[in-house]
């Protein structure tokens, strides 16, 4: 089986090439300034496709693939699983029906490459998987519902891997999984279902390197009232120019730590606030699970920072044992789904394109 996995992030495109039973991973870095030059995420398509093709050529890997699997994007709420990228799914990815994010490029890039090889393109466990239980949907304002949007692919992959390590079934455990990257989402995994999670893209939960997280609503309304920014500009700030970037002008936690080491007080305060807000979200989900938590899992790029995970573990270890799994396991999850489809263990689903698809 020959499988290509594509995982677009805010400033990178991760690549997985699976041949002869071996997965080789790589990463294309996209300078922040270049990414910022595109008004919309989907405007990056040709830029990213050229970078992907250049990467494959540099690797000398131009042989045919049997399937191309991309990271799922912000389509309409759906049950978990693997979905064929057809015209309807691609159209909703291009439109960004549930929001703008680099992950929307995953399925479209996969289809562009797959078409050239004459094979199927799929996405797996998109961020809009919706398994919230009823109390988690209430926002406090009738007509405005909390929605499920999170790093579903990586959170599930890490949760499944840890369950195997513990010799337990995923559906036997209650886990809190914190994906700590350019965006931060923290989910309550209750016996195999993500029953509560913050929508990190739309301004919910803790701030992150580039996202604002939850904001004081009256303060935001005053910004709009003063004409400091338009609604469209504010959406960009919430998703791409908030968080650490808004305070310190960088999205790199390593740079923040270097500035702290040089004695920069504001950098130390922002770092402490980041730890504080993530810990508070974990504590809130512990309460949502009635305190019945088997483990707290820390994953994502920020989990490589021992200073960050150490400070965070010190605040939340009272909840449950803290297990650190740095990085992302999304490429592995994409390849595993491709293997399941090619071997007939799983049949790729057809996307319905309706909110009624939500379980």
Short mmCIF file of C-alpha atoms in Angstrom, two decimals:
data_model
loop_
_atom_site.label_atom_id
_atom_site.label_comp_id
_atom_site.label_asym_id
_atom_site.label_seq_id
_atom_site.Cartn_x
_atom_site.Cartn_y
_atom_site.Cartn_z
CA UNK A 1 0.00 0.00 0.00
CA UNK A 2 1.21 3.45 -0.96
CA UNK A 3 -0.41 6.28 0.97
CA UNK A 4 0.16 10.03 1.03
CA UNK A 5 -1.03 11.93 4.12
CA UNK A 6 -1.34 15.73 4.12
CA UNK A 7 -1.80 17.76 7.29
CA UNK A 8 -1.90 21.55 6.78
CA UNK A 9 -1.37 23.73 9.85
CA UNK A 10 -1.35 27.48 10.30
CA UNK A 11 2.28 27.92 9.20
CA UNK A 12 3.27 24.42 8.06
CA UNK A 13 2.20 21.50 5.92
CA UNK A 14 3.12 18.14 7.41
CA UNK A 15 3.60 15.26 4.99
CA UNK A 16 3.47 11.51 5.59
CA UNK A 17 4.57 9.03 2.92
CA UNK A 18 3.68 5.41 3.69
CA UNK A 19 5.31 2.80 1.46
CA UNK A 20 6.15 -0.86 2.09
CA UNK A 21 4.80 -0.69 5.64
CA UNK A 22 6.97 2.26 6.67
CA UNK A 23 5.87 5.84 7.38
CA UNK A 24 8.32 8.63 6.59
CA UNK A 25 7.31 12.03 7.93
CA UNK A 26 8.34 15.48 6.77
CA UNK A 27 7.31 19.09 7.22
CA UNK A 28 7.17 22.12 4.95
CA UNK A 29 7.53 25.37 6.91
CA UNK A 30 5.69 28.42 5.60
CA UNK A 31 7.01 31.80 6.81
CA UNK A 32 4.41 33.69 8.84
CA UNK A 33 4.79 36.76 6.61
CA UNK A 34 4.04 34.73 3.47
CA UNK A 35 0.95 33.13 5.00
CA UNK A 36 -0.28 36.52 6.17
CA UNK A 37 -0.10 37.83 2.59
CA UNK A 38 -3.15 35.72 1.61
CA UNK A 39 -6.50 37.35 2.48
CA UNK A 40 -8.28 33.99 2.86
CA UNK A 41 -7.03 30.56 3.82
CA UNK A 42 -8.22 29.00 0.55
CA UNK A 43 -6.18 31.60 -1.36
CA UNK A 44 -3.14 29.60 -0.18
CA UNK A 45 -4.14 26.54 -2.22
CA UNK A 46 -1.84 26.99 -5.23
CA UNK A 47 1.01 28.17 -2.97
CA UNK A 48 0.73 25.09 -0.74
CA UNK A 49 0.21 22.71 -3.68
CA UNK A 50 3.39 23.98 -5.34
CA UNK A 51 5.29 23.57 -2.07
CA UNK A 52 3.93 20.02 -1.69
CA UNK A 53 4.87 19.03 -5.23
CA UNK A 54 8.31 20.57 -4.75
CA UNK A 55 8.77 18.59 -1.54
CA UNK A 56 7.84 15.29 -3.21
CA UNK A 57 10.20 16.04 -6.11
CA UNK A 58 13.04 16.85 -3.69
CA UNK A 59 12.42 13.54 -1.93
CA UNK A 60 12.53 11.78 -5.27
CA UNK A 61 9.12 10.32 -4.45
CA UNK A 62 6.95 10.58 -7.55
CA UNK A 63 5.61 7.01 -7.71
CA UNK A 64 1.86 6.46 -7.72
CA UNK A 65 -0.18 6.48 -4.52
CA UNK A 66 -3.14 4.17 -3.85
CA UNK A 67 -5.00 6.74 -1.77
CA UNK A 68 -4.40 10.31 -0.56
CA UNK A 69 -5.66 11.23 2.89
CA UNK A 70 -5.92 14.81 4.12
CA UNK A 71 -6.62 16.39 7.45
CA UNK A 72 -10.34 17.11 7.82
CA UNK A 73 -11.60 20.68 7.59
CA UNK A 74 -14.40 22.86 8.89
CA UNK A 75 -17.35 21.32 7.09
CA UNK A 76 -20.74 20.85 8.75
CA UNK A 77 -21.02 18.83 11.99
CA UNK A 78 -20.66 15.11 11.28
CA UNK A 79 -20.09 11.85 13.15
CA UNK A 80 -16.49 10.70 13.42
CA UNK A 81 -15.01 8.63 10.61
CA UNK A 82 -13.40 8.75 7.17
CA UNK A 83 -15.11 10.69 4.35
CA UNK A 84 -14.58 10.69 0.60
CA UNK A 85 -13.70 14.11 -0.80
CA UNK A 86 -16.38 14.57 -3.45
CA UNK A 87 -17.75 17.74 -5.06
CA UNK A 88 -20.07 18.51 -2.15
CA UNK A 89 -17.42 18.07 0.52
CA UNK A 90 -14.86 20.08 -1.45
CA UNK A 91 -17.36 22.90 -2.00
CA UNK A 92 -18.00 23.19 1.75
CA UNK A 93 -14.26 23.16 2.45
CA UNK A 94 -13.68 25.92 -0.08
CA UNK A 95 -16.56 28.00 1.29
CA UNK A 96 -15.48 27.44 4.87
CA UNK A 97 -19.05 26.78 5.94
CA UNK A 98 -18.02 26.38 9.59
CA UNK A 99 -15.09 28.80 9.61
CA UNK A 100 -11.69 29.67 8.19
CA UNK A 101 -8.70 27.50 9.07
CA UNK A 102 -5.71 25.96 7.33
CA UNK A 103 -7.21 22.49 7.90
CA UNK A 104 -9.78 23.35 5.19
CA UNK A 105 -6.93 22.93 2.72
CA UNK A 106 -6.33 19.29 3.71
CA UNK A 107 -9.13 17.70 1.73
CA UNK A 108 -8.73 19.99 -1.28
CA UNK A 109 -4.97 19.40 -1.50
CA UNK A 110 -5.59 15.65 -1.13
CA UNK A 111 -8.07 15.67 -3.98
CA UNK A 112 -5.77 17.67 -6.27
CA UNK A 113 -2.97 15.12 -5.80
CA UNK A 114 -5.34 12.11 -5.87
CA UNK A 115 -6.87 13.23 -9.18
CA UNK A 116 -3.40 13.21 -10.75
CA UNK A 117 -2.90 9.64 -9.58
CA UNK A 118 -6.44 8.52 -10.45
CA UNK A 119 -7.25 7.43 -6.89
CA UNK A 120 -9.60 8.41 -4.07
CA UNK A 121 -9.04 11.29 -1.66
CA UNK A 122 -10.38 11.20 1.89
CA UNK A 123 -10.44 13.20 5.09
CA UNK A 124 -10.52 11.72 8.59
CA UNK A 125 -12.15 12.86 11.86
CA UNK A 126 -12.60 16.51 10.90
CA UNK A 127 -12.53 19.18 13.64
CA UNK A 128 -16.32 19.49 13.50
CA UNK A 129 -17.02 16.07 15.01
CA UNK A 130 -19.92 16.77 17.34
CA UNK A 131 -20.59 14.49 20.33
CA UNK A 132 -21.39 17.18 22.91
CA UNK A 133 -23.85 16.21 25.58
CA UNK A 134 -26.86 18.53 26.02
CA UNK A 135 -25.63 20.73 28.92
CA UNK A 136 -22.45 21.59 26.99
CA UNK A 137 -24.45 23.16 24.15
CA UNK A 138 -25.90 25.98 26.26
CA UNK A 139 -24.11 29.32 25.89
CA UNK A 140 -26.23 31.50 28.16
CA UNK A 141 -28.06 33.23 25.31
CA UNK A 142 -31.02 31.61 23.59
CA UNK A 143 -30.36 31.25 19.88
CA UNK A 144 -26.58 31.05 20.31
CA UNK A 145 -25.42 27.47 20.77
CA UNK A 146 -21.95 26.28 21.76
CA UNK A 147 -20.55 24.19 18.93
CA UNK A 148 -17.99 21.41 18.79
CA UNK A 149 -14.83 22.36 16.92
CA UNK A 150 -11.47 21.02 18.07
CA UNK A 151 -8.32 19.08 17.16
CA UNK A 152 -10.37 15.90 16.88
CA UNK A 153 -7.87 13.91 14.83
CA UNK A 154 -4.94 14.36 17.21
CA UNK A 155 -6.98 14.24 20.41
CA UNK A 156 -8.51 10.89 19.44
CA UNK A 157 -5.20 9.49 18.18
CA UNK A 158 -3.43 10.34 21.45
CA UNK A 159 -6.32 9.09 23.57
CA UNK A 160 -6.39 5.76 21.70
CA UNK A 161 -2.61 5.38 21.97
CA UNK A 162 -2.62 6.04 25.72
CA UNK A 163 -5.52 3.63 26.23
CA UNK A 164 -3.44 0.93 24.51
CA UNK A 165 -0.45 1.80 26.71
CA UNK A 166 -2.62 1.45 29.81
CA UNK A 167 -4.03 -1.87 28.60
CA UNK A 168 -7.53 -0.40 28.63
CA UNK A 169 -10.18 0.28 26.04
CA UNK A 170 -10.72 3.90 24.97
CA UNK A 171 -14.42 3.45 25.76
CA UNK A 172 -13.56 2.38 29.32
CA UNK A 173 -11.75 5.60 30.21
CA UNK A 174 -12.52 9.18 31.17
CA UNK A 175 -9.73 11.38 29.83
CA UNK A 176 -9.01 15.09 29.56
CA UNK A 177 -6.94 15.70 26.43
CA UNK A 178 -5.25 19.06 25.93
CA UNK A 179 -4.02 19.76 22.40
CA UNK A 180 -1.50 22.55 22.92
CA UNK A 181 -0.44 24.11 19.63
CA UNK A 182 -0.93 27.34 17.71
CA UNK A 183 -4.52 26.76 18.75
CA UNK A 184 -5.48 25.13 22.04
CA UNK A 185 -8.47 22.83 22.50
CA UNK A 186 -9.13 20.75 25.59
CA UNK A 187 -11.65 17.94 25.47
CA UNK A 188 -13.47 15.78 27.99
CA UNK A 189 -13.39 12.25 26.56
CA UNK A 190 -16.02 10.27 28.44
CA UNK A 191 -16.03 6.59 27.53
CA UNK A 192 -15.18 7.16 23.89
CA UNK A 193 -17.17 10.36 23.29
CA UNK A 194 -15.92 13.94 23.43
CA UNK A 195 -18.78 15.31 25.48
CA UNK A 196 -17.37 18.80 26.08
CA UNK A 197 -14.59 20.78 24.43
CA UNK A 198 -13.74 24.44 23.89
CA UNK A 199 -14.07 25.85 20.40
CA UNK A 200 -10.60 27.34 20.16
CA UNK A 201 -11.07 28.75 16.65
CA UNK A 202 -14.18 30.78 17.41
CA UNK A 203 -13.01 32.44 20.63
CA UNK A 204 -13.60 29.96 23.43
CA UNK A 205 -11.34 28.63 26.18
CA UNK A 206 -7.74 29.69 26.92
CA UNK A 207 -5.72 31.92 24.67
CA UNK A 208 -2.94 30.32 22.59
CA UNK A 209 0.09 31.49 20.60
CA UNK A 210 -2.16 33.09 17.95
CA UNK A 211 -5.78 32.87 19.17
CA UNK A 212 -7.57 35.05 21.67
CA UNK A 213 -9.61 32.40 23.43
CA UNK A 214 -12.61 33.73 25.35
CA UNK A 215 -12.85 37.52 25.52
CA UNK A 216 -14.86 39.91 27.73
CA UNK A 217 -17.88 40.50 25.49
CA UNK A 218 -18.56 44.11 26.45
CA UNK A 219 -14.94 45.01 25.71
CA UNK A 220 -15.22 43.50 22.25
CA UNK A 221 -18.47 45.37 21.58
CA UNK A 222 -16.79 48.62 22.58
CA UNK A 223 -13.99 47.99 20.07
CA UNK A 224 -16.59 47.60 17.33
CA UNK A 225 -18.54 50.61 18.57
CA UNK A 226 -15.41 52.79 18.39
CA UNK A 227 -14.70 51.57 14.87
CA UNK A 228 -11.30 50.24 15.94
CA UNK A 229 -11.87 47.28 13.63
CA UNK A 230 -14.55 45.75 11.43
CA UNK A 231 -16.28 42.46 12.15
CA UNK A 232 -14.20 40.72 9.45
CA UNK A 233 -10.98 42.19 10.87
CA UNK A 234 -11.97 41.07 14.35
CA UNK A 235 -12.52 37.51 13.11
CA UNK A 236 -8.94 37.46 11.81
CA UNK A 237 -7.63 38.79 15.13
CA UNK A 238 -9.54 36.16 17.12
CA UNK A 239 -8.23 33.29 15.00
CA UNK A 240 -4.75 34.40 13.89
CA UNK A 241 -3.49 37.55 15.59
CA UNK A 242 -4.54 37.16 19.19
CA UNK A 243 -3.02 35.39 22.18
CA UNK A 244 0.74 35.50 22.65
CA UNK A 245 1.14 37.23 19.28
CA UNK A 246 -1.03 40.17 20.35
CA UNK A 247 1.02 40.68 23.53
CA UNK A 248 4.55 39.88 22.40
CA UNK A 249 4.56 39.91 18.59
CA UNK A 250 5.61 36.26 18.28
CA UNK A 251 3.87 32.89 18.05
CA UNK A 252 6.95 30.93 19.16
CA UNK A 253 6.94 29.72 22.77
CA UNK A 254 10.70 29.12 22.55
CA UNK A 255 11.20 32.83 21.88
CA UNK A 256 9.00 33.68 24.85
CA UNK A 257 11.15 31.47 27.08
CA UNK A 258 14.32 33.10 25.74
CA UNK A 259 12.89 36.52 26.53
CA UNK A 260 12.00 35.36 30.02
CA UNK A 261 15.58 34.15 30.49
CA UNK A 262 16.76 37.64 29.52
CA UNK A 263 14.59 39.07 32.29
CA UNK A 264 11.67 40.40 30.22
CA UNK A 265 8.84 40.86 32.70
CA UNK A 266 5.96 41.00 30.20
CA UNK A 267 7.05 37.73 28.61
CA UNK A 268 7.06 36.06 32.04
CA UNK A 269 3.57 37.41 32.78
CA UNK A 270 2.16 36.17 29.46
CA UNK A 271 3.73 32.73 30.01
CA UNK A 272 2.24 32.52 33.50
CA UNK A 273 -1.18 33.58 32.19
CA UNK A 274 -1.06 30.90 29.47
CA UNK A 275 -0.35 28.20 32.07
CA UNK A 276 -3.08 29.62 34.29
CA UNK A 277 -5.76 29.65 31.61
CA UNK A 278 -5.00 26.14 30.32
CA UNK A 279 -5.00 24.77 33.88
CA UNK A 280 -8.31 26.48 34.59
CA UNK A 281 -9.90 24.87 31.51
CA UNK A 282 -8.64 21.43 32.57
CA UNK A 283 -10.09 22.00 36.03
CA UNK A 284 -13.44 22.99 34.55
CA UNK A 285 -13.63 19.76 32.54
CA UNK A 286 -12.70 17.75 35.63
CA UNK A 287 -15.81 19.19 37.24
CA UNK A 288 -17.83 18.39 34.09
CA UNK A 289 -16.72 14.75 34.49
CA UNK A 290 -17.72 14.76 38.19
CA UNK A 291 -14.06 14.41 39.14
CA UNK A 292 -13.91 10.94 37.60
CA UNK A 293 -10.79 11.35 35.44
CA UNK A 294 -8.35 8.54 34.66
CA UNK A 295 -5.63 10.74 33.14
CA UNK A 296 -4.85 14.21 31.81
CA UNK A 297 -3.03 14.08 28.47
CA UNK A 298 -0.87 16.94 27.20
CA UNK A 299 -0.07 16.86 23.49
CA UNK A 300 0.72 19.20 20.59
CA UNK A 301 3.74 21.32 19.76
CA UNK A 302 3.78 23.31 23.02
CA UNK A 303 4.09 20.05 24.96
CA UNK A 304 7.75 19.89 23.87
CA UNK A 305 8.41 22.73 26.32
CA UNK A 306 9.40 21.17 29.64
CA UNK A 307 8.99 24.53 31.36
CA UNK A 308 5.41 24.83 30.13
CA UNK A 309 4.31 21.24 30.78
CA UNK A 310 6.09 21.22 34.14
CA UNK A 311 4.29 24.35 35.30
CA UNK A 312 1.00 23.04 33.95
CA UNK A 313 1.36 19.59 35.52
CA UNK A 314 2.11 21.19 38.88
CA UNK A 315 -1.27 22.96 38.76
CA UNK A 316 -3.46 20.06 37.53
CA UNK A 317 -1.86 16.89 38.89
CA UNK A 318 -4.49 16.86 41.65
CA UNK A 319 -7.07 16.02 38.95
CA UNK A 320 -5.42 12.81 37.69
CA UNK A 321 -2.01 11.54 36.56
CA UNK A 322 -0.59 13.85 33.88
CA UNK A 323 0.84 12.10 30.79
CA UNK A 324 2.84 14.13 28.28
CA UNK A 325 2.83 13.11 24.62
CA UNK A 326 4.47 16.00 22.72
CA UNK A 327 3.85 16.66 19.07
CA UNK A 328 1.01 15.47 16.89
CA UNK A 329 -0.04 11.97 15.90
CA UNK A 330 -2.23 13.18 13.06
CA UNK A 331 -0.14 11.74 10.23
CA UNK A 332 -0.21 8.32 11.87
CA UNK A 333 -3.98 8.59 12.28
CA UNK A 334 -4.43 9.61 8.64
CA UNK A 335 -2.30 6.72 7.38
CA UNK A 336 -4.09 4.22 9.62
CA UNK A 337 -7.41 5.37 8.17
CA UNK A 338 -6.01 4.96 4.65
CA UNK A 339 -4.92 1.43 5.48
CA UNK A 340 -8.37 0.61 6.86
CA UNK A 341 -10.05 1.86 3.69
CA UNK A 342 -7.66 0.07 1.33
CA UNK A 343 -8.00 -3.23 3.22
CA UNK A 344 -11.78 -3.00 3.46
CA UNK A 345 -11.83 -2.79 7.27
CA UNK A 346 -13.58 0.57 6.98
CA UNK A 347 -15.71 1.99 4.20
CA UNK A 348 -15.28 5.70 3.52
CA UNK A 349 -18.52 7.59 4.15
CA UNK A 350 -20.34 9.99 1.86
CA UNK A 351 -20.69 13.49 3.24
CA UNK A 352 -24.31 14.63 3.45
CA UNK A 353 -23.64 18.36 3.74
CA UNK A 354 -26.36 18.94 6.34
CA UNK A 355 -26.27 19.84 10.02
CA UNK A 356 -28.65 16.91 10.42
CA UNK A 357 -25.57 14.69 9.99
CA UNK A 358 -24.68 15.62 13.56
CA UNK A 359 -25.19 12.63 15.87
#
